[in-house]
Amino acid sequence: MTGETHGLDRILARHPFFDGMPEGYRVLIQGCAANAVVKAGDYVYREGEPADRFYLIREGRVALEVYVPGRKPIVVDTLGSNELMNWSWLLPPYRCHFDARALELTRLITLDAVCLRAKMDEDPVLGYAVYKRFAPVVAARLAAARRQLTDMYGAPGS
Amino acid sequence: MRMAPADAATAAARPMPEPRQETAPAARTPDLMAPRPFTVERVTRDVSDTFTLELRPLEGPPLAFQPGQFTMLYLFGVGEVAISVSGDPDRPERLVQTIRAVGPVTRAMTALKPGAVVGVRGPFGRPWPCAEIEGRDVVVVAGGVGLAPLRPAILHVLARRGQYGKVALLCGARTPKDILFRRDLRRWGGRLDTSVAVTVDRASAGWHGQVGVVTKLIGHAPFDPEEAAALVCGPEIMIRYTVQALNDRGVSLDRIYVSMERNMKCAVGFCGHCQFGGSFVCRDGPVFRFDRIADRFAVREL
Amino acid sequence: MRTHTSQAADRPAAAVIGDDGLDALIRALTEAGRRVLAPTEHAGAITIGDINGLADLPRGRGDVQAPGRYRLTETEDAGWFAHGPTAEGWKRFLYPPEECVWRAEAKGASWREEPTTTDDADSADTLALLGVRACDLAAVAVLDRVLGPEGAADPRYRARRERAVIVAVDCARPGGTCFCASMGTGPGAGDRYDLRLTPLADDPGSRFLVRAGSAAGADLLARLPARPADDAALAAAEATLNAAGQAMGRAMPADAEARLKRNLEHPRWNETAERCLTCGNCTSVCPTCFCSEVEDRSSLDGRRAERWRLWDSCFSVRFSYLHGGSVRESGAARYRQWITHKLAWWHDQFGTSGCVGCGRCITWCPVGIDITEEVAALPATAAAVPA
C-alpha cells in the first residue's frame, strides 16, 4: 500500500496538471487520489451520475459518448494519455455530462472530488490553483467542439 | 454547339499577304492550353464522393511530377478541373489522380470507366519541399481529401526513410467512412518507423479510433517541434487551426508548408483567377511556406 | 518582340511631316497589306477602328473627359490627334476578348486536334497600330510582360505582337482624367514603337516630329515626304511634351504600392463599395487588365469540342469561385482586389505597375470612382515605392 502511494506520488508529480503547483497543495490533492484500471468496453462513468470524481488518464483511451435510444451511441470526443477527464465535478449540479467508455485497457488516477471541493471551499487559493488548471481544458474542449461543428470536410455548399 | 459566330470564316477569309519581319513568326508552339489524351486504366472508389483514376498517356512519355503538383484534368467537351496528383513520384508510368465529385465536371468524371480517355495538362505548381527538409522530423497533417496531394510526399519520404528524422502522419476526416486511403494508412501505420494517427469529427460507437478535430493530434504526436517541418493540406479553416496548433507546439512558421486552394483555370499564371495577393496559386503555389503568406492569409476575402 | 537597336533608332534621326506625310504613312502601311488600326469616331466617342486613309482619321475632334463623363467636342483648328485617350485601348486587337485556343474532333475514345484560326502565325492579322498614345504603348509593354515571352507566352498574342507595326503619337494635351506623368509613362512615348510622332507646339494638329524606333520604322520613315528636323522642330516637340506634362490634372501618389499593401484592412474599402456597382467597366477599358476565363464548349452531339479564352473581370463574384462559394463575395473585396492587383501586386508578379495612367477607369466608371483619389484616401506611407 505504501509502495503504491509512493508510485502514485511519483506519477502525479510528473503530471502536467501539477506543473508549478505548490508542493503542499500537490500533497493535499494526492490525499484524494487512487489508481484505477478499466477494461475495454467498460464505462468509467455514465451521463447523469453524480460527478464526484475526476480522472487523469495515465494510459489508454476513453470515448465520451451520448446514448441514443435505438442507435449506436454517438462518440463526441476521445481522450487519451495525460488528459483530464470529467470536469463536471467543478460546477453544480455536479453531474456527469457524457458516458465515458474505455476503448482499450485504460489506467486512470481517480481523484475524489467531494473531498477536494471541501478543501477548495476552505482554501480559496487552492480553489483558484485548481480552477486555473481546469479552465484551459474546458476552453480547449469547447473550442474543439465548435470546430467540429464547422463540418470543415463536409461537401462544399451543403 | 455554342461556337462563337464570328470565328473561323471571317478571320481566315481576310487575305494575308506578306510583310515578313526580321523575326520569323513563331513556329507552332505547343500550346499550354491543349490537353494531352490519357487512357483511364483503373478507377477506384475511395470514399462516398471521392475516387482515384490511374491514367496512362495514349502516346509519348509518362508524366513525371513532383509531390504536391497538380494537373488540369479535362473531360472531352465538358470541362476542365485542377486535380492533385496522388501517385508515387518514383513510379510515374501511371498518372494517379484522386478526385472529389463536387462540381459538374468532377461529377461527370464519376462515370469514367477503364478505356475512357481524359485530357491532361501539367503537371503544374510548386511541390512539397521534400529534398529541402531532409534531416528533419516530418509532420504531415491532412484534412479530408487533403491527404491526396500529400500522398506522393509521404511515399517519397518513406522510400527514403533514412534521410528523415521522426515521421508523424496526422489525418482528420469527417466520419470513419470518409477516411481516404485506408489501406495506405494501415500499411504506413504498421511500419515501426512511422507514427500514424487518425481522428474523425463524428462517429458512432462502432468506431474504435479517435474522435475530435485534427488539431488535437498535434499535441501528442511524436516529433521534435524544434526540428520538425510540417506539411499541411486540407480545407482552409483546417489549415488555419493546424498552423496555429503547430506553432503553439513550437514549430516555427518557416518550417510549416501549406497547400492552398484557389480557382485554377489556366494553371500557367495568366488567367488571374487563382490570385492570392501577389501570387498566382497555380504557379507560385499551391505549396507555400507559411511565413511567406502569413500576412495575407489573415486578410479576409483576399 | 522585334529588336529595337539603337542603330536603327539613330539612323534617320528625326524628320518633320505634315498632312502629306501622314497620308503617305497610312498608304505605305495599307499597301504593305497591313490592317491599319487608328482612332476613329464611332458612336459618339473616339475609339480604335480600321482606317483606309487619312480621311478616316478624326480631325478637329477633341473630348471632355471627367469622372463618369465623356463628350466629344469640335475644334476646327485642332487638327489630327486632338483627342484624349480613346474609349478603348488597343488590347482587344492584340488580345481579343474571345479567342478559340484549342479545337478537336472526337475520334474513337480519344480526339483529334484541329487547328484553330489563330494557331498559325501566318493567318494572324498583320496589324499597324497608328496613333498609339504613350500610356497605351506602356500598356503594350505591360502586356508583353504578362503574355509575351517574359510571361505566360501566349503564342497568339505573341504572333500578333511580333508582326505589328506601332506608330506612337505623343500627346499635345492630356485628357481630362489623365495622370501618365505621375506614372512615368507619358506624355511622350517610351520604347517599343517603330515610329513616334510628336506634335509640334506651334502647330500641334498638323505638323509632327517623327522619330524611328526600329529598323522597320526607319524604312517607313525613309519613304515619307518629310523635311529634316531642325533645332527649332526639336525644341517645339520638347515644348509640346513639357506643356502636356504640366497640364495634367491629377497624379497617382508615388507610394501607391506601399499604401495599398499596408492598408488591406481599411474602412475606405467599404465606403468605396457603397458607390462601386461592381460592373467591371474599369476592367474592360483598362489597357492592361488581362484576366481571362477558360471556357470549354461542345457541339450538341458531343463530337466536337473547343476551348475558348474570354476576357473576364475580377469584379464578377464567380471569378474567385471555389467549389461551394466565392472567395471574394463582397463588393469591397472585389474593388480592393482590382486596385491592389493593378497598383501593388502587379509589381510582385511582373516587376512593374499595372497602371499606365490613361485615366479610362475614371472616365468610364458609371459612378466616377477615381483611382488616384482612392489611393490618396489611404494613409500615406513614409517610404515611397517608386512606380
GROMACS .gro file of C-alpha atoms in nm, chain B residues 64-290:
model
  227
  222ALA     CA    1   0.694   1.290  -6.438
  223PHE     CA    2   0.582   1.501  -6.143
  224GLN     CA    3   0.691   1.617  -5.803
  225PRO     CA    4   0.492   1.557  -5.483
  226GLY     CA    5   0.229   1.828  -5.436
  227GLN     CA    6   0.187   1.919  -5.801
  228PHE     CA    7  -0.146   1.912  -5.978
  229THR     CA    8  -0.275   1.871  -6.329
  230MET     CA    9  -0.568   2.014  -6.519
  231LEU     CA   10  -0.790   1.718  -6.598
  232TYR     CA   11  -1.020   1.753  -6.896
  233LEU     CA   12  -1.334   1.564  -6.985
  234PHE     CA   13  -1.392   1.598  -7.360
  235GLY     CA   14  -1.641   1.876  -7.430
  236VAL     CA   15  -1.744   1.900  -7.065
  237GLY     CA   16  -1.474   2.097  -6.892
  238GLU     CA   17  -1.152   2.104  -6.702
  239VAL     CA   18  -1.062   2.099  -6.333
  240ALA     CA   19  -0.748   2.120  -6.122
  241ILE     CA   20  -0.676   1.782  -5.960
  242SER     CA   21  -0.394   1.677  -5.729
  243VAL     CA   22  -0.159   1.405  -5.838
  244SER     CA   23  -0.180   1.138  -5.567
  245GLY     CA   24   0.050   0.870  -5.707
  246ASP     CA   25   0.402   0.760  -5.633
  247PRO     CA   26   0.653   1.009  -5.775
  248ASP     CA   27   0.903   0.726  -5.816
  249ARG     CA   28   0.661   0.540  -6.040
  250PRO     CA   29   0.529   0.793  -6.286
  251GLU     CA   30   0.434   0.535  -6.555
  252ARG     CA   31   0.083   0.562  -6.429
  253LEU     CA   32  -0.058   0.903  -6.351
  254VAL     CA   33  -0.268   0.866  -6.038
  255GLN     CA   34  -0.523   1.136  -5.959
  256THR     CA   35  -0.774   1.149  -5.677
  257ILE     CA   36  -1.094   1.340  -5.742
  258ARG     CA   37  -1.374   1.455  -5.518
  259ALA     CA   38  -1.701   1.490  -5.702
  260VAL     CA   39  -1.818   1.835  -5.602
  261GLY     CA   40  -1.891   2.019  -5.926
  262PRO     CA   41  -2.036   1.948  -6.270
  263VAL     CA   42  -1.707   1.832  -6.424
  264THR     CA   43  -1.591   1.614  -6.136
  265ARG     CA   44  -1.939   1.465  -6.103
  266ALA     CA   45  -1.937   1.381  -6.474
  267MET     CA   46  -1.599   1.216  -6.420
  268THR     CA   47  -1.753   0.968  -6.177
  269ALA     CA   48  -1.893   0.791  -6.485
  270LEU     CA   49  -1.543   0.723  -6.626
  271LYS     CA   50  -1.461   0.358  -6.686
  272PRO     CA   51  -1.139   0.186  -6.788
  273GLY     CA   52  -1.072   0.256  -7.156
  274ALA     CA   53  -1.214   0.606  -7.147
  275VAL     CA   54  -0.988   0.893  -7.244
  276VAL     CA   55  -0.935   1.214  -7.048
  277GLY     CA   56  -0.716   1.514  -7.124
  278VAL     CA   57  -0.426   1.616  -6.907
  279ARG     CA   58  -0.232   1.940  -6.887
  280GLY     CA   59   0.054   1.976  -6.648
  281PRO     CA   60   0.193   1.895  -6.403
  282PHE     CA   61   0.179   2.243  -6.256
  283GLY     CA   62   0.283   2.426  -5.942
  284ARG     CA   63   0.548   2.424  -5.677
  285PRO     CA   64   0.593   2.096  -5.492
  286TRP     CA   65   0.631   1.999  -5.128
  287PRO     CA   66   0.992   2.070  -5.025
  288CYS     CA   67   1.080   1.702  -4.980
  289ALA     CA   68   1.451   1.748  -5.053
  290GLU     CA   69   1.489   2.069  -4.852
  291ILE     CA   70   1.350   1.911  -4.536
  292GLU     CA   71   1.579   1.608  -4.540
  293GLY     CA   72   1.732   1.559  -4.198
  294ARG     CA   73   1.427   1.696  -4.019
  295ASP     CA   74   1.139   1.531  -3.840
  296VAL     CA   75   0.839   1.538  -4.072
  297VAL     CA   76   0.484   1.602  -3.956
  298VAL     CA   77   0.219   1.558  -4.219
  299VAL     CA   78  -0.124   1.694  -4.131
  300ALA     CA   79  -0.404   1.608  -4.371
  301GLY     CA   80  -0.771   1.703  -4.358
  302GLY     CA   81  -1.024   1.513  -4.567
  303VAL     CA   82  -0.930   1.485  -4.933
  304GLY     CA   83  -0.624   1.698  -4.846
  305LEU     CA   84  -0.447   1.366  -4.797
  306ALA     CA   85  -0.444   1.318  -5.176
  307PRO     CA   86  -0.176   1.577  -5.263
  308LEU     CA   87   0.022   1.469  -4.956
  309ARG     CA   88   0.032   1.102  -5.052
  310PRO     CA   89   0.318   1.148  -5.305
  311ALA     CA   90   0.518   1.333  -5.039
  312ILE     CA   91   0.459   1.055  -4.786
  313LEU     CA   92   0.562   0.792  -5.042
  314HIS     CA   93   0.871   0.994  -5.129
  315VAL     CA   94   0.973   1.028  -4.763
  316LEU     CA   95   0.904   0.664  -4.675
  317ALA     CA   96   1.103   0.548  -4.978
  318ARG     CA   97   1.397   0.746  -4.838
  319ARG     CA   98   1.313   0.689  -4.475
  320GLY     CA   99   1.676   0.713  -4.362
  321GLN     CA  100   1.703   1.070  -4.485
  322TYR     CA  101   1.447   1.195  -4.236
  323GLY     CA  102   1.402   1.206  -3.859
  324LYS     CA  103   1.077   1.103  -3.697
  325VAL     CA  104   0.780   1.083  -3.930
  326ALA     CA  105   0.430   1.152  -3.800
  327LEU     CA  106   0.120   1.142  -4.013
  328LEU     CA  107  -0.192   1.303  -3.866
  329CYS     CA  108  -0.520   1.269  -4.051
  330GLY     CA  109  -0.858   1.421  -3.990
  331ALA     CA  110  -1.177   1.311  -4.159
  332ARG     CA  111  -1.543   1.383  -4.123
  333THR     CA  112  -1.657   1.034  -4.025
  334PRO     CA  113  -1.489   0.693  -4.025
  335LYS     CA  114  -1.630   0.614  -4.368
  336ASP     CA  115  -1.473   0.931  -4.510
  337ILE     CA  116  -1.118   0.823  -4.430
  338LEU     CA  117  -0.919   0.829  -4.752
  339PHE     CA  118  -0.653   0.570  -4.846
  340ARG     CA  119  -0.731   0.340  -4.553
  341ARG     CA  120  -0.509   0.065  -4.691
  342ASP     CA  121  -0.214   0.303  -4.716
  343LEU     CA  122  -0.277   0.434  -4.366
  344ARG     CA  123  -0.280   0.078  -4.229
  345ARG     CA  124   0.039  -0.004  -4.414
  346TRP     CA  125   0.220   0.312  -4.306
  347GLY     CA  126   0.088   0.274  -3.950
  348GLY     CA  127   0.224  -0.080  -3.946
  349ARG     CA  128   0.577   0.044  -4.001
  350LEU     CA  129   0.782   0.072  -3.688
  351ASP     CA  130   0.944   0.394  -3.803
  352THR     CA  131   0.630   0.592  -3.874
  353SER     CA  132   0.354   0.714  -3.648
  354VAL     CA  133   0.006   0.740  -3.792
  355ALA     CA  134  -0.290   0.892  -3.610
  356VAL     CA  135  -0.639   0.937  -3.746
  357THR     CA  136  -0.926   1.126  -3.593
  358VAL     CA  137  -1.279   1.190  -3.712
  359ASP     CA  138  -1.518   1.473  -3.634
  360ARG     CA  139  -1.807   1.244  -3.562
  361ALA     CA  140  -1.852   0.874  -3.510
  362SER     CA  141  -2.078   0.621  -3.354
  363ALA     CA  142  -1.968   0.364  -3.102
  364GLY     CA  143  -1.855   0.113  -3.365
  365TRP     CA  144  -1.551   0.328  -3.431
  366HIS     CA  145  -1.263   0.249  -3.204
  367GLY     CA  146  -1.035   0.526  -3.322
  368GLN     CA  147  -1.012   0.882  -3.208
  369VAL     CA  148  -1.282   1.145  -3.225
  370GLY     CA  149  -1.214   1.517  -3.230
  371VAL     CA  150  -1.061   1.781  -3.453
  372VAL     CA  151  -0.732   1.701  -3.624
  373THR     CA  152  -0.551   1.972  -3.427
  374LYS     CA  153  -0.599   1.757  -3.118
  375LEU     CA  154  -0.347   1.511  -3.259
  376ILE     CA  155  -0.069   1.766  -3.279
  377GLY     CA  156  -0.009   1.795  -2.905
  378HIS     CA  157   0.069   1.425  -2.866
  379ALA     CA  158   0.237   1.340  -3.193
  380PRO     CA  159   0.594   1.216  -3.161
  381PHE     CA  160   0.815   1.483  -3.319
  382ASP     CA  161   1.057   1.744  -3.200
  383PRO     CA  162   0.898   2.083  -3.260
  384GLU     CA  163   1.238   2.247  -3.282
  385GLU     CA  164   1.344   2.011  -3.560
  386ALA     CA  165   1.028   1.929  -3.745
  387ALA     CA  166   0.897   2.050  -4.078
  388ALA     CA  167   0.523   2.028  -4.126
  389LEU     CA  168   0.331   1.966  -4.448
  390VAL     CA  169  -0.034   2.066  -4.420
  391CYS     CA  170  -0.323   2.025  -4.661
  392GLY     CA  171  -0.696   2.040  -4.610
  393PRO     CA  172  -0.981   2.288  -4.612
  394GLU     CA  173  -0.860   2.642  -4.548
  395ILE     CA  174  -1.012   2.658  -4.199
  396MET     CA  175  -0.839   2.333  -4.111
  397ILE     CA  176  -0.510   2.485  -4.233
  398ARG     CA  177  -0.573   2.789  -4.015
  399TYR     CA  178  -0.629   2.588  -3.697
  400THR     CA  179  -0.350   2.345  -3.777
  401VAL     CA  180  -0.087   2.613  -3.837
  402GLN     CA  181  -0.190   2.770  -3.506
  403ALA     CA  182  -0.162   2.439  -3.319
  404LEU     CA  183   0.175   2.354  -3.477
  405ASN     CA  184   0.304   2.697  -3.394
  406ASP     CA  185   0.172   2.665  -3.037
  407ARG     CA  186   0.371   2.347  -3.002
  408GLY     CA  187   0.685   2.525  -3.121
  409VAL     CA  188   0.707   2.460  -3.495
  410SER     CA  189   0.814   2.794  -3.642
  411LEU     CA  190   0.616   2.930  -3.937
  412ASP     CA  191   0.911   2.900  -4.174
  413ARG     CA  192   0.902   2.522  -4.122
  414ILE     CA  193   0.531   2.492  -4.196
  415TYR     CA  194   0.428   2.435  -4.558
  416VAL     CA  195   0.067   2.454  -4.667
  417SER     CA  196  -0.107   2.374  -4.994
  418MET     CA  197  -0.357   2.644  -5.089
  419GLU     CA  198  -0.664   2.613  -5.300
  420ARG     CA  199  -0.798   2.881  -5.532
  421ASN     CA  200  -0.994   2.890  -5.857
  422MET     CA  201  -0.748   2.745  -6.108
  423LYS     CA  202  -0.840   2.795  -6.474
  424CYS     CA  203  -0.535   2.832  -6.697
  425ALA     CA  204  -0.282   2.687  -6.447
  426VAL     CA  205   0.001   2.880  -6.611
  427GLY     CA  206  -0.031   3.218  -6.444
  428PHE     CA  207  -0.219   3.440  -6.683
  429CYS     CA  208  -0.592   3.396  -6.639
  430GLY     CA  209  -0.577   3.566  -6.299
  431HIS     CA  210  -0.843   3.359  -6.124
  432CYS     CA  211  -0.624   3.199  -5.860
  433GLN     CA  212  -0.459   3.517  -5.739
  434PHE     CA  213  -0.379   3.529  -5.371
  435GLY     CA  214  -0.223   3.867  -5.309
  436GLY     CA  215   0.083   3.888  -5.529
  437SER     CA  216   0.088   3.514  -5.601
  438PHE     CA  217  -0.071   3.306  -5.866
  439VAL     CA  218  -0.152   2.994  -5.665
  440CYS     CA  219  -0.117   2.780  -5.980
  441ARG     CA  220   0.236   2.896  -6.048
  442ASP     CA  221   0.378   3.029  -5.719
  443GLY     CA  222   0.189   2.765  -5.517
  444PRO     CA  223  -0.006   2.559  -5.444
  445VAL     CA  224   0.255   2.483  -5.179
  446PHE     CA  225   0.366   2.788  -4.983
  447ARG     CA  226   0.600   2.826  -4.690
  448PHE     CA  227   0.361   2.967  -4.437
   0.00000   0.00000   0.00000
